[in-house]
Amino acid sequence: MPAKKKTTTKKSQPRADARPRRIPRPKYKSFRVSKRIRHPGETLSPARKLLWRSLRHQATYWKVFLGISAVYAALSLLLVRGLGATSTIPQTKELLQVLFQGAGGKIASGLTLFGVLVGNNATVSDAASAYQSMLVVVVSLALIWAFRQTYSATKIRIRDAFYKGLYPLVPFVLVVMVIGLQLVPLLFANMLYGFVFGNGIAVTMLEKVLWGMLFFLMGLLTLYMVTSSIFALYIVALPDVAPIQALRSARELVRYRRWTIMRKLVFLPVVLIIIAAIIVVPIILFVTPLAEWVYFALTMIGLSVLNGYMYALYRELIA
C-alpha cells in the first residue's frame, strides 16, 4: 500500500500591518439614560482646595490683581454708579425696624437688606447695565491674560493686562453670546415663575411642587449646557482659536465628568454669597451708610476671585 502523505497545517502568521486589538471606548450621548462612564484621567481636586489655591496665587501677585480690580472699580464708579444710582438701604432699614423686633428681628432685617443689595446692585438704567456688561467682559479678558502670565512666572504690569489681554475681544464676545443663548431656559423659567405665582395660578401644594420641579429642571438644563461653554471663554483667549473650536474643545474637557464639574461651579457662588453676608450684614446693622460701599468693593474683588477659581479648575482639566 502506498504510504500516506503527512498533511502539515501551517500556522497562520500575524500580518505585519495588523494593529493590536483594543477595547472600544464607550460612547455617551447627552440627555439619554446610560451607564456612568468613568473618566480615564486623574480625579479633580476638591472645590475648597481649588479656591484656596487660586487665592494663594492671587495673594502672591497681589499688586497685579488688586490693581486690575481697582481699575474695574474706578470705571464702574464713573460709568455705572455715576449714572444717577441712589441708595435706599437706610430708608428700607427704618421700615424693617418697625416690622422686626428684638435680636432675631435685627438679624432678619440685616439679611433682608443684604438680599436687597444683591438684587439691586446699583444698576438703575439700561445704559448702566450695558456699561456694566461691557466692563465685565473687558476686565475678565485682562484677568485671564494676567492669570496665564503669572502662572508661567512672567513678570507683568497692570497696563499690560489691558493692552495685551484684549486682542481676542471679538471671539470672546461670540462665546459669551452662545452662553447667553444657553441661559434662555433659566430666564424663561424666571419669567414663568413670576407669572404663575404672581397671578395665583399655582394654589394647592401639589401644583406648587409640580411647577417648582419644572423650574428646577429648566435651571438644571441651563447649568448643564453652560458647564462646558464657560471653559470656552478661557480657551478662546488663546492666540488663533476660533469660537467654534473653543466650544468643541471645552465640550471634550468636561466629557464623562460634567456632573462633577457642575457641583464645583455651584460651590463658588454659594461660598462667595455666604462670605459676603458674614461681612456685610454686621455693617448693615451697625454702620449702615458704609454697607453699600463695602458690598461694592467686594463685588469688584469678587470678579478676580471668580476668574481665579475658574482658571485653576481649567488648568486641572487640561493637565
PDB file of C-alpha atoms in Angstrom:
ATOM      1  CA  MET A   1       0.000   0.000   0.000  1.00  0.00           C
ATOM      2  CA  PRO A   2       1.300   3.433  -0.776  1.00  0.00           C
ATOM      3  CA  ALA A   3       2.434   5.379   2.279  1.00  0.00           C
ATOM      4  CA  LYS A   4       0.072   8.100   3.408  1.00  0.00           C
ATOM      5  CA  LYS A   5       1.360  11.568   2.978  1.00  0.00           C
ATOM      6  CA  LYS A   6       1.515  13.551   6.111  1.00  0.00           C
ATOM      7  CA  THR A   7      -0.520  16.708   5.958  1.00  0.00           C
ATOM      8  CA  THR A   8       1.042  19.576   7.793  1.00  0.00           C
ATOM      9  CA  THR A   9      -1.065  22.552   8.814  1.00  0.00           C
ATOM     10  CA  LYS A  10       0.643  25.822   8.538  1.00  0.00           C
ATOM     11  CA  LYS A  11       0.086  28.151  11.419  1.00  0.00           C
ATOM     12  CA  SER A  12      -1.268  31.487  10.381  1.00  0.00           C
ATOM     13  CA  GLN A  13       1.382  34.097  10.780  1.00  0.00           C
ATOM     14  CA  PRO A  14       0.283  37.535  12.053  1.00  0.00           C
ATOM     15  CA  ARG A  15       0.258  40.176   9.394  1.00  0.00           C
ATOM     16  CA  ALA A  16       2.929  42.788   9.655  1.00  0.00           C
ATOM     17  CA  ASP A  17       0.406  45.590   9.326  1.00  0.00           C
ATOM     18  CA  ALA A  18      -2.072  44.116  11.840  1.00  0.00           C
ATOM     19  CA  ARG A  19      -2.982  46.548  14.599  1.00  0.00           C
ATOM     20  CA  PRO A  20      -3.238  45.452  18.230  1.00  0.00           C
ATOM     21  CA  ARG A  21      -6.763  44.839  19.399  1.00  0.00           C
ATOM     22  CA  ARG A  22      -8.228  47.494  21.665  1.00  0.00           C
ATOM     23  CA  ILE A  23     -11.354  47.688  23.708  1.00  0.00           C
ATOM     24  CA  PRO A  24     -13.661  50.191  22.026  1.00  0.00           C
ATOM     25  CA  ARG A  25     -14.174  53.360  24.016  1.00  0.00           C
ATOM     26  CA  PRO A  26     -17.663  53.703  25.461  1.00  0.00           C
ATOM     27  CA  LYS A  27     -19.835  56.305  23.860  1.00  0.00           C
ATOM     28  CA  TYR A  28     -22.030  58.747  25.724  1.00  0.00           C
ATOM     29  CA  LYS A  29     -24.879  60.837  24.370  1.00  0.00           C
ATOM     30  CA  SER A  30     -26.432  63.759  26.177  1.00  0.00           C
ATOM     31  CA  PHE A  31     -29.992  63.537  27.526  1.00  0.00           C
ATOM     32  CA  ARG A  32     -30.072  59.737  27.240  1.00  0.00           C
ATOM     33  CA  VAL A  33     -30.093  57.287  30.100  1.00  0.00           C
ATOM     34  CA  SER A  34     -26.836  55.347  30.046  1.00  0.00           C
ATOM     35  CA  LYS A  35     -24.381  53.703  32.355  1.00  0.00           C
ATOM     36  CA  ARG A  36     -21.926  56.029  34.037  1.00  0.00           C
ATOM     37  CA  ILE A  37     -18.568  56.179  32.251  1.00  0.00           C
ATOM     38  CA  ARG A  38     -15.547  56.834  34.437  1.00  0.00           C
ATOM     39  CA  HIS A  39     -13.108  59.431  33.162  1.00  0.00           C
ATOM     40  CA  PRO A  40      -9.685  57.889  32.426  1.00  0.00           C
ATOM     41  CA  GLY A  41      -7.805  60.848  33.894  1.00  0.00           C
ATOM     42  CA  GLU A  42      -6.995  61.729  37.481  1.00  0.00           C
ATOM     43  CA  THR A  43      -9.641  62.820  39.949  1.00  0.00           C
ATOM     44  CA  LEU A  44     -10.134  66.574  40.202  1.00  0.00           C
ATOM     45  CA  SER A  45      -9.167  68.381  43.376  1.00  0.00           C
ATOM     46  CA  PRO A  46     -11.940  69.320  45.820  1.00  0.00           C
ATOM     47  CA  ALA A  47     -13.555  72.698  45.252  1.00  0.00           C
ATOM     48  CA  ARG A  48     -12.259  74.158  48.518  1.00  0.00           C
ATOM     49  CA  LYS A  49      -8.667  73.279  47.560  1.00  0.00           C
ATOM     50  CA  LEU A  50      -9.115  74.888  44.151  1.00  0.00           C
ATOM     51  CA  LEU A  51     -10.421  78.055  45.782  1.00  0.00           C
ATOM     52  CA  TRP A  52      -7.614  78.145  48.339  1.00  0.00           C
ATOM     53  CA  ARG A  53      -5.015  77.528  45.616  1.00  0.00           C
ATOM     54  CA  SER A  54      -6.349  80.379  43.490  1.00  0.00           C
ATOM     55  CA  LEU A  55      -6.462  82.749  46.474  1.00  0.00           C
ATOM     56  CA  ARG A  56      -2.849  81.952  47.348  1.00  0.00           C
ATOM     57  CA  HIS A  57      -1.811  82.632  43.773  1.00  0.00           C
ATOM     58  CA  GLN A  58      -3.586  85.987  43.785  1.00  0.00           C
ATOM     59  CA  ALA A  59      -2.009  86.839  47.125  1.00  0.00           C
ATOM     60  CA  THR A  60       1.426  86.146  45.620  1.00  0.00           C
ATOM     61  CA  TYR A  61       0.760  88.596  42.771  1.00  0.00           C
ATOM     62  CA  TRP A  62      -1.497  90.873  44.781  1.00  0.00           C
ATOM     63  CA  LYS A  63      -0.267  94.091  43.186  1.00  0.00           C
ATOM     64  CA  VAL A  64      -1.365  92.997  39.712  1.00  0.00           C
ATOM     65  CA  PHE A  65      -4.785  91.610  40.622  1.00  0.00           C
ATOM     66  CA  LEU A  66      -5.595  94.333  43.135  1.00  0.00           C
ATOM     67  CA  GLY A  67      -4.610  96.904  40.531  1.00  0.00           C
ATOM     68  CA  ILE A  68      -6.916  95.351  37.925  1.00  0.00           C
ATOM     69  CA  SER A  69      -9.741  95.318  40.487  1.00  0.00           C
ATOM     70  CA  ALA A  70      -9.030  98.988  41.277  1.00  0.00           C
ATOM     71  CA  VAL A  71      -9.308  99.906  37.585  1.00  0.00           C
ATOM     72  CA  TYR A  72     -12.558  97.961  37.431  1.00  0.00           C
ATOM     73  CA  ALA A  73     -13.882  99.830  40.479  1.00  0.00           C
ATOM     74  CA  ALA A  74     -12.898 103.235  39.068  1.00  0.00           C
ATOM     75  CA  LEU A  75     -14.591 102.557  35.723  1.00  0.00           C
ATOM     76  CA  SER A  76     -17.682 101.205  37.492  1.00  0.00           C
ATOM     77  CA  LEU A  77     -17.930 104.350  39.620  1.00  0.00           C
ATOM     78  CA  LEU A  78     -17.551 106.530  36.543  1.00  0.00           C
ATOM     79  CA  LEU A  79     -19.778 104.679  34.081  1.00  0.00           C
ATOM     80  CA  VAL A  80     -22.274 102.690  36.182  1.00  0.00           C
ATOM     81  CA  ARG A  81     -22.830 104.163  39.628  1.00  0.00           C
ATOM     82  CA  GLY A  82     -22.342 107.685  38.337  1.00  0.00           C
ATOM     83  CA  LEU A  83     -25.496 107.493  36.231  1.00  0.00           C
ATOM     84  CA  GLY A  84     -27.892 108.535  38.971  1.00  0.00           C
ATOM     85  CA  ALA A  85     -27.856 105.487  41.225  1.00  0.00           C
ATOM     86  CA  THR A  86     -29.156 106.182  44.713  1.00  0.00           C
ATOM     87  CA  SER A  87     -29.071 104.023  47.808  1.00  0.00           C
ATOM     88  CA  THR A  88     -32.320 103.054  49.525  1.00  0.00           C
ATOM     89  CA  ILE A  89     -30.731 100.947  52.261  1.00  0.00           C
ATOM     90  CA  PRO A  90     -31.144 103.486  55.145  1.00  0.00           C
ATOM     91  CA  GLN A  91     -34.825 104.104  54.327  1.00  0.00           C
ATOM     92  CA  THR A  92     -35.527 100.396  53.947  1.00  0.00           C
ATOM     93  CA  LYS A  93     -33.814  99.710  57.277  1.00  0.00           C
ATOM     94  CA  GLU A  94     -36.100 102.181  59.041  1.00  0.00           C
ATOM     95  CA  LEU A  95     -39.153 100.430  57.620  1.00  0.00           C
ATOM     96  CA  LEU A  96     -37.882  96.994  58.613  1.00  0.00           C
ATOM     97  CA  GLN A  97     -37.160  98.113  62.171  1.00  0.00           C
ATOM     98  CA  VAL A  98     -40.892  98.610  62.601  1.00  0.00           C
ATOM     99  CA  LEU A  99     -41.653  95.092  61.369  1.00  0.00           C
ATOM    100  CA  PHE A 100     -38.842  93.180  63.088  1.00  0.00           C
ATOM    101  CA  GLN A 101     -38.300  93.480  66.836  1.00  0.00           C
ATOM    102  CA  GLY A 102     -35.671  92.004  69.139  1.00  0.00           C
ATOM    103  CA  ALA A 103     -32.273  90.463  68.421  1.00  0.00           C
ATOM    104  CA  GLY A 104     -33.705  87.933  65.981  1.00  0.00           C
ATOM    105  CA  GLY A 105     -35.555  90.721  64.211  1.00  0.00           C
ATOM    106  CA  LYS A 106     -32.318  92.662  63.705  1.00  0.00           C
ATOM    107  CA  ILE A 107     -30.645  89.677  62.104  1.00  0.00           C
ATOM    108  CA  ALA A 108     -33.694  89.120  59.889  1.00  0.00           C
ATOM    109  CA  SER A 109     -33.707  92.768  58.812  1.00  0.00           C
ATOM    110  CA  GLY A 110     -29.963  92.615  58.116  1.00  0.00           C
ATOM    111  CA  LEU A 111     -30.360  89.542  55.918  1.00  0.00           C
ATOM    112  CA  THR A 112     -33.298  91.170  54.140  1.00  0.00           C
ATOM    113  CA  LEU A 113     -31.259  94.279  53.384  1.00  0.00           C
ATOM    114  CA  PHE A 114     -28.382  92.124  52.199  1.00  0.00           C
ATOM    115  CA  GLY A 115     -30.794  90.474  49.756  1.00  0.00           C
ATOM    116  CA  VAL A 116     -31.796  93.954  48.560  1.00  0.00           C
ATOM    117  CA  LEU A 117     -28.130  94.756  47.922  1.00  0.00           C
ATOM    118  CA  VAL A 118     -27.576  91.533  45.979  1.00  0.00           C
ATOM    119  CA  GLY A 119     -30.698  92.030  43.882  1.00  0.00           C
ATOM    120  CA  ASN A 120     -30.276  95.726  43.216  1.00  0.00           C
ATOM    121  CA  ASN A 121     -26.514  96.024  42.653  1.00  0.00           C
ATOM    122  CA  ALA A 122     -26.925  99.766  41.929  1.00  0.00           C
ATOM    123  CA  THR A 123     -27.869  99.262  38.270  1.00  0.00           C
ATOM    124  CA  VAL A 124     -30.740 101.643  37.616  1.00  0.00           C
ATOM    125  CA  SER A 125     -30.837 102.175  33.861  1.00  0.00           C
ATOM    126  CA  ASP A 126     -30.321 100.367  30.581  1.00  0.00           C
ATOM    127  CA  ALA A 127     -27.212 102.432  29.864  1.00  0.00           C
ATOM    128  CA  ALA A 128     -25.685 101.493  33.217  1.00  0.00           C
ATOM    129  CA  SER A 129     -26.486  97.830  32.599  1.00  0.00           C
ATOM    130  CA  ALA A 130     -24.816  97.954  29.176  1.00  0.00           C
ATOM    131  CA  TYR A 131     -21.714  99.602  30.616  1.00  0.00           C
ATOM    132  CA  GLN A 132     -21.603  97.011  33.406  1.00  0.00           C
ATOM    133  CA  SER A 133     -21.712  94.135  30.921  1.00  0.00           C
ATOM    134  CA  MET A 134     -19.001  95.738  28.817  1.00  0.00           C
ATOM    135  CA  LEU A 135     -16.759  96.233  31.845  1.00  0.00           C
ATOM    136  CA  VAL A 136     -17.193  92.623  32.970  1.00  0.00           C
ATOM    137  CA  VAL A 137     -16.059  91.404  29.530  1.00  0.00           C
ATOM    138  CA  VAL A 138     -13.052  93.739  29.346  1.00  0.00           C
ATOM    139  CA  VAL A 139     -11.864  93.121  32.904  1.00  0.00           C
ATOM    140  CA  SER A 140     -12.384  89.359  32.578  1.00  0.00           C
ATOM    141  CA  LEU A 141     -10.141  89.302  29.492  1.00  0.00           C
ATOM    142  CA  ALA A 142      -7.497  91.282  31.371  1.00  0.00           C
ATOM    143  CA  LEU A 143      -7.714  88.883  34.325  1.00  0.00           C
ATOM    144  CA  ILE A 144      -7.492  85.768  32.140  1.00  0.00           C
ATOM    145  CA  TRP A 145      -4.363  87.114  30.455  1.00  0.00           C
ATOM    146  CA  ALA A 146      -2.882  88.051  33.832  1.00  0.00           C
ATOM    147  CA  PHE A 147      -3.547  84.583  35.257  1.00  0.00           C
ATOM    148  CA  ARG A 148      -1.982  82.903  32.230  1.00  0.00           C
ATOM    149  CA  GLN A 149       1.157  85.022  32.533  1.00  0.00           C
ATOM    150  CA  THR A 150       1.534  84.805  36.305  1.00  0.00           C
ATOM    151  CA  TYR A 151       1.100  81.024  36.323  1.00  0.00           C
ATOM    152  CA  SER A 152       4.020  80.992  33.893  1.00  0.00           C
ATOM    153  CA  ALA A 153       6.021  83.127  36.361  1.00  0.00           C
ATOM    154  CA  THR A 154       6.159  86.024  33.883  1.00  0.00           C
ATOM    155  CA  LYS A 155       6.577  89.485  35.324  1.00  0.00           C
ATOM    156  CA  ILE A 156       3.800  91.778  34.078  1.00  0.00           C
ATOM    157  CA  ARG A 157       2.384  95.220  34.700  1.00  0.00           C
ATOM    158  CA  ILE A 158      -1.225  96.202  35.239  1.00  0.00           C
ATOM    159  CA  ARG A 159      -1.465  98.110  31.987  1.00  0.00           C
ATOM    160  CA  ASP A 160      -0.107  95.100  30.084  1.00  0.00           C
ATOM    161  CA  ALA A 161      -3.189  93.118  31.115  1.00  0.00           C
ATOM    162  CA  PHE A 162      -5.438  95.668  29.384  1.00  0.00           C
ATOM    163  CA  TYR A 163      -3.139  96.380  26.423  1.00  0.00           C
ATOM    164  CA  LYS A 164      -2.254  92.793  25.551  1.00  0.00           C
ATOM    165  CA  GLY A 165      -5.159  90.865  27.020  1.00  0.00           C
ATOM    166  CA  LEU A 166      -7.952  92.370  24.907  1.00  0.00           C
ATOM    167  CA  TYR A 167      -6.881  91.107  21.465  1.00  0.00           C
ATOM    168  CA  PRO A 168      -9.385  88.161  21.446  1.00  0.00           C
ATOM    169  CA  LEU A 169     -12.303  90.502  22.247  1.00  0.00           C
ATOM    170  CA  VAL A 170     -14.497  89.541  19.289  1.00  0.00           C
ATOM    171  CA  PRO A 171     -14.156  85.727  19.696  1.00  0.00           C
ATOM    172  CA  PHE A 172     -14.690  86.145  23.438  1.00  0.00           C
ATOM    173  CA  VAL A 173     -17.906  88.119  22.874  1.00  0.00           C
ATOM    174  CA  LEU A 174     -19.153  85.475  20.411  1.00  0.00           C
ATOM    175  CA  VAL A 175     -18.699  82.757  23.035  1.00  0.00           C
ATOM    176  CA  VAL A 176     -20.496  84.983  25.565  1.00  0.00           C
ATOM    177  CA  MET A 177     -23.392  85.239  23.105  1.00  0.00           C
ATOM    178  CA  VAL A 178     -23.566  81.438  22.895  1.00  0.00           C
ATOM    179  CA  ILE A 179     -23.683  81.258  26.694  1.00  0.00           C
ATOM    180  CA  GLY A 180     -26.439  83.882  26.594  1.00  0.00           C
ATOM    181  CA  LEU A 181     -28.494  81.613  24.340  1.00  0.00           C
ATOM    182  CA  GLN A 182     -27.936  78.747  26.762  1.00  0.00           C
ATOM    183  CA  LEU A 183     -29.326  80.924  29.562  1.00  0.00           C
ATOM    184  CA  VAL A 184     -32.686  81.229  27.791  1.00  0.00           C
ATOM    185  CA  PRO A 185     -34.298  78.270  29.666  1.00  0.00           C
ATOM    186  CA  LEU A 186     -33.342  79.819  33.009  1.00  0.00           C
ATOM    187  CA  LEU A 187     -34.635  83.258  32.003  1.00  0.00           C
ATOM    188  CA  PHE A 188     -37.859  81.722  30.724  1.00  0.00           C
ATOM    189  CA  ALA A 189     -38.232  79.798  33.994  1.00  0.00           C
ATOM    190  CA  ASN A 190     -37.778  83.048  35.922  1.00  0.00           C
ATOM    191  CA  MET A 191     -40.469  84.792  33.876  1.00  0.00           C
ATOM    192  CA  LEU A 192     -42.798  81.809  34.170  1.00  0.00           C
ATOM    193  CA  TYR A 193     -42.211  81.660  37.928  1.00  0.00           C
ATOM    194  CA  GLY A 194     -43.277  85.284  38.337  1.00  0.00           C
ATOM    195  CA  PHE A 195     -46.342  84.773  36.138  1.00  0.00           C
ATOM    196  CA  VAL A 196     -47.513  81.554  37.837  1.00  0.00           C
ATOM    197  CA  PHE A 197     -47.061  82.604  41.446  1.00  0.00           C
ATOM    198  CA  GLY A 198     -47.814  86.277  40.870  1.00  0.00           C
ATOM    199  CA  ASN A 199     -51.231  85.552  39.353  1.00  0.00           C
ATOM    200  CA  GLY A 200     -52.193  82.779  41.759  1.00  0.00           C
ATOM    201  CA  ILE A 201     -52.203  80.011  39.144  1.00  0.00           C
ATOM    202  CA  ALA A 202     -50.481  77.534  41.487  1.00  0.00           C
ATOM    203  CA  VAL A 203     -52.769  77.295  44.528  1.00  0.00           C
ATOM    204  CA  THR A 204     -52.569  73.816  46.003  1.00  0.00           C
ATOM    205  CA  MET A 205     -49.385  72.269  47.382  1.00  0.00           C
ATOM    206  CA  LEU A 206     -49.305  69.686  44.587  1.00  0.00           C
ATOM    207  CA  GLU A 207     -49.463  72.411  41.936  1.00  0.00           C
ATOM    208  CA  LYS A 208     -46.663  74.357  43.608  1.00  0.00           C
ATOM    209  CA  VAL A 209     -44.476  71.250  43.801  1.00  0.00           C
ATOM    210  CA  LEU A 210     -45.064  70.389  40.134  1.00  0.00           C
ATOM    211  CA  TRP A 211     -44.336  73.941  38.973  1.00  0.00           C
ATOM    212  CA  GLY A 212     -41.295  74.055  41.225  1.00  0.00           C
ATOM    213  CA  MET A 213     -39.968  70.834  39.676  1.00  0.00           C
ATOM    214  CA  LEU A 214     -40.433  72.320  36.210  1.00  0.00           C
ATOM    215  CA  PHE A 215     -38.488  75.461  37.177  1.00  0.00           C
ATOM    216  CA  PHE A 216     -35.745  73.344  38.736  1.00  0.00           C
ATOM    217  CA  LEU A 217     -35.386  71.183  35.633  1.00  0.00           C
ATOM    218  CA  MET A 218     -35.153  74.224  33.360  1.00  0.00           C
ATOM    219  CA  GLY A 219     -32.473  75.735  35.579  1.00  0.00           C
ATOM    220  CA  LEU A 220     -30.643  72.396  35.613  1.00  0.00           C
ATOM    221  CA  LEU A 221     -30.757  72.301  31.808  1.00  0.00           C
ATOM    222  CA  THR A 222     -29.119  75.727  31.647  1.00  0.00           C
ATOM    223  CA  LEU A 223     -26.427  74.706  34.125  1.00  0.00           C
ATOM    224  CA  TYR A 224     -25.799  71.509  32.156  1.00  0.00           C
ATOM    225  CA  MET A 225     -25.169  73.428  28.936  1.00  0.00           C
ATOM    226  CA  VAL A 226     -23.151  76.250  30.498  1.00  0.00           C
ATOM    227  CA  THR A 227     -20.863  73.792  32.323  1.00  0.00           C
ATOM    228  CA  SER A 228     -18.859  73.183  29.165  1.00  0.00           C
ATOM    229  CA  SER A 229     -19.297  76.516  27.391  1.00  0.00           C
ATOM    230  CA  ILE A 230     -17.926  78.543  30.280  1.00  0.00           C
ATOM    231  CA  PHE A 231     -14.490  76.966  29.790  1.00  0.00           C
ATOM    232  CA  ALA A 232     -14.578  78.043  26.147  1.00  0.00           C
ATOM    233  CA  LEU A 233     -14.072  81.593  27.460  1.00  0.00           C
ATOM    234  CA  TYR A 234     -10.622  80.598  28.700  1.00  0.00           C
ATOM    235  CA  ILE A 235      -9.793  78.583  25.576  1.00  0.00           C
ATOM    236  CA  VAL A 236     -10.832  81.284  23.109  1.00  0.00           C
ATOM    237  CA  ALA A 237      -8.497  83.744  24.871  1.00  0.00           C
ATOM    238  CA  LEU A 238      -5.566  81.752  23.445  1.00  0.00           C
ATOM    239  CA  PRO A 239      -3.981  83.014  20.217  1.00  0.00           C
ATOM    240  CA  ASP A 240      -5.640  81.983  16.936  1.00  0.00           C
ATOM    241  CA  VAL A 241      -8.511  79.991  18.457  1.00  0.00           C
ATOM    242  CA  ALA A 242     -11.923  80.296  16.790  1.00  0.00           C
ATOM    243  CA  PRO A 243     -15.118  80.310  18.894  1.00  0.00           C
ATOM    244  CA  ILE A 244     -16.397  77.020  17.403  1.00  0.00           C
ATOM    245  CA  GLN A 245     -13.051  75.367  18.068  1.00  0.00           C
ATOM    246  CA  ALA A 246     -13.093  76.663  21.647  1.00  0.00           C
ATOM    247  CA  LEU A 247     -16.619  75.351  22.248  1.00  0.00           C
ATOM    248  CA  ARG A 248     -15.729  71.911  20.890  1.00  0.00           C
ATOM    249  CA  SER A 249     -12.547  71.751  22.979  1.00  0.00           C
ATOM    250  CA  ALA A 250     -14.486  72.782  26.085  1.00  0.00           C
ATOM    251  CA  ARG A 251     -17.025  70.031  25.467  1.00  0.00           C
ATOM    252  CA  GLU A 252     -14.209  67.486  25.315  1.00  0.00           C
ATOM    253  CA  LEU A 253     -12.735  68.814  28.563  1.00  0.00           C
ATOM    254  CA  VAL A 254     -15.880  68.068  30.538  1.00  0.00           C
ATOM    255  CA  ARG A 255     -16.717  64.764  28.874  1.00  0.00           C
ATOM    256  CA  TYR A 256     -17.500  61.979  31.383  1.00  0.00           C
ATOM    257  CA  ARG A 257     -17.213  64.380  34.355  1.00  0.00           C
ATOM    258  CA  ARG A 258     -19.821  67.048  33.649  1.00  0.00           C
ATOM    259  CA  TRP A 259     -21.796  66.401  36.844  1.00  0.00           C
ATOM    260  CA  THR A 260     -18.641  66.629  38.960  1.00  0.00           C
ATOM    261  CA  ILE A 261     -17.776  69.970  37.385  1.00  0.00           C
ATOM    262  CA  MET A 262     -21.346  71.200  37.844  1.00  0.00           C
ATOM    263  CA  ARG A 263     -21.001  70.721  41.615  1.00  0.00           C
ATOM    264  CA  LYS A 264     -17.749  72.681  41.590  1.00  0.00           C
ATOM    265  CA  LEU A 265     -19.376  75.506  39.640  1.00  0.00           C
ATOM    266  CA  VAL A 266     -22.263  75.759  42.110  1.00  0.00           C
ATOM    267  CA  PHE A 267     -19.828  75.733  45.043  1.00  0.00           C
ATOM    268  CA  LEU A 268     -18.194  79.102  44.324  1.00  0.00           C
ATOM    269  CA  PRO A 269     -21.288  81.384  44.145  1.00  0.00           C
ATOM    270  CA  VAL A 270     -22.664  79.833  47.331  1.00  0.00           C
ATOM    271  CA  VAL A 271     -19.384  80.367  49.205  1.00  0.00           C
ATOM    272  CA  LEU A 272     -18.992  83.941  47.921  1.00  0.00           C
ATOM    273  CA  ILE A 273     -22.533  84.873  48.964  1.00  0.00           C
ATOM    274  CA  ILE A 274     -22.013  83.380  52.439  1.00  0.00           C
ATOM    275  CA  ILE A 275     -18.708  85.248  52.917  1.00  0.00           C
ATOM    276  CA  ALA A 276     -20.255  88.496  51.670  1.00  0.00           C
ATOM    277  CA  ALA A 277     -23.208  88.059  54.055  1.00  0.00           C
ATOM    278  CA  ILE A 278     -20.867  87.453  57.009  1.00  0.00           C
ATOM    279  CA  ILE A 279     -19.016  90.691  56.212  1.00  0.00           C
ATOM    280  CA  VAL A 280     -21.864  92.949  55.090  1.00  0.00           C
ATOM    281  CA  VAL A 281     -24.713  92.045  57.471  1.00  0.00           C
ATOM    282  CA  PRO A 282     -22.930  93.328  60.644  1.00  0.00           C
ATOM    283  CA  ILE A 283     -22.046  96.534  58.779  1.00  0.00           C
ATOM    284  CA  ILE A 284     -25.702  96.942  57.773  1.00  0.00           C
ATOM    285  CA  LEU A 285     -26.767  96.602  61.404  1.00  0.00           C
ATOM    286  CA  PHE A 286     -24.206  98.954  62.955  1.00  0.00           C
ATOM    287  CA  VAL A 287     -22.711 101.172  60.215  1.00  0.00           C
ATOM    288  CA  THR A 288     -25.487 101.305  57.628  1.00  0.00           C
ATOM    289  CA  PRO A 289     -24.115 104.108  55.356  1.00  0.00           C
ATOM    290  CA  LEU A 290     -20.949 102.068  54.692  1.00  0.00           C
ATOM    291  CA  ALA A 291     -22.750  98.836  53.816  1.00  0.00           C
ATOM    292  CA  GLU A 292     -23.311  99.604  50.149  1.00  0.00           C
ATOM    293  CA  TRP A 293     -19.717 100.730  49.636  1.00  0.00           C
ATOM    294  CA  VAL A 294     -18.331  97.629  51.329  1.00  0.00           C
ATOM    295  CA  TYR A 295     -20.543  95.433  49.178  1.00  0.00           C
ATOM    296  CA  PHE A 296     -19.408  97.369  46.094  1.00  0.00           C
ATOM    297  CA  ALA A 297     -15.745  96.716  46.985  1.00  0.00           C
ATOM    298  CA  LEU A 298     -16.473  93.020  47.497  1.00  0.00           C
ATOM    299  CA  THR A 299     -18.107  92.736  44.074  1.00  0.00           C
ATOM    300  CA  MET A 300     -15.083  94.373  42.454  1.00  0.00           C
ATOM    301  CA  ILE A 301     -12.725  91.878  44.106  1.00  0.00           C
ATOM    302  CA  GLY A 302     -15.185  89.044  43.530  1.00  0.00           C
ATOM    303  CA  LEU A 303     -14.679  89.151  39.760  1.00  0.00           C
ATOM    304  CA  SER A 304     -10.973  88.440  40.264  1.00  0.00           C
ATOM    305  CA  VAL A 305     -11.746  85.632  42.736  1.00  0.00           C
ATOM    306  CA  LEU A 306     -14.280  84.131  40.312  1.00  0.00           C
ATOM    307  CA  ASN A 307     -11.889  84.118  37.359  1.00  0.00           C
ATOM    308  CA  GLY A 308      -9.058  82.821  39.533  1.00  0.00           C
ATOM    309  CA  TYR A 309     -11.126  79.860  40.698  1.00  0.00           C
ATOM    310  CA  MET A 310     -12.335  79.073  37.193  1.00  0.00           C
ATOM    311  CA  TYR A 311      -8.823  79.316  35.762  1.00  0.00           C
ATOM    312  CA  ALA A 312      -7.487  76.981  38.461  1.00  0.00           C
ATOM    313  CA  LEU A 313     -10.226  74.483  37.566  1.00  0.00           C
ATOM    314  CA  TYR A 314      -9.450  74.923  33.871  1.00  0.00           C
ATOM    315  CA  ARG A 315      -5.769  74.149  34.480  1.00  0.00           C
ATOM    316  CA  GLU A 316      -6.732  70.931  36.245  1.00  0.00           C
ATOM    317  CA  LEU A 317      -8.942  69.894  33.346  1.00  0.00           C
ATOM    318  CA  ILE A 318      -6.181  70.333  30.767  1.00  0.00           C
ATOM    319  CA  ALA A 319      -3.493  68.734  32.948  1.00  0.00           C
TER     320      ALA A 319
END
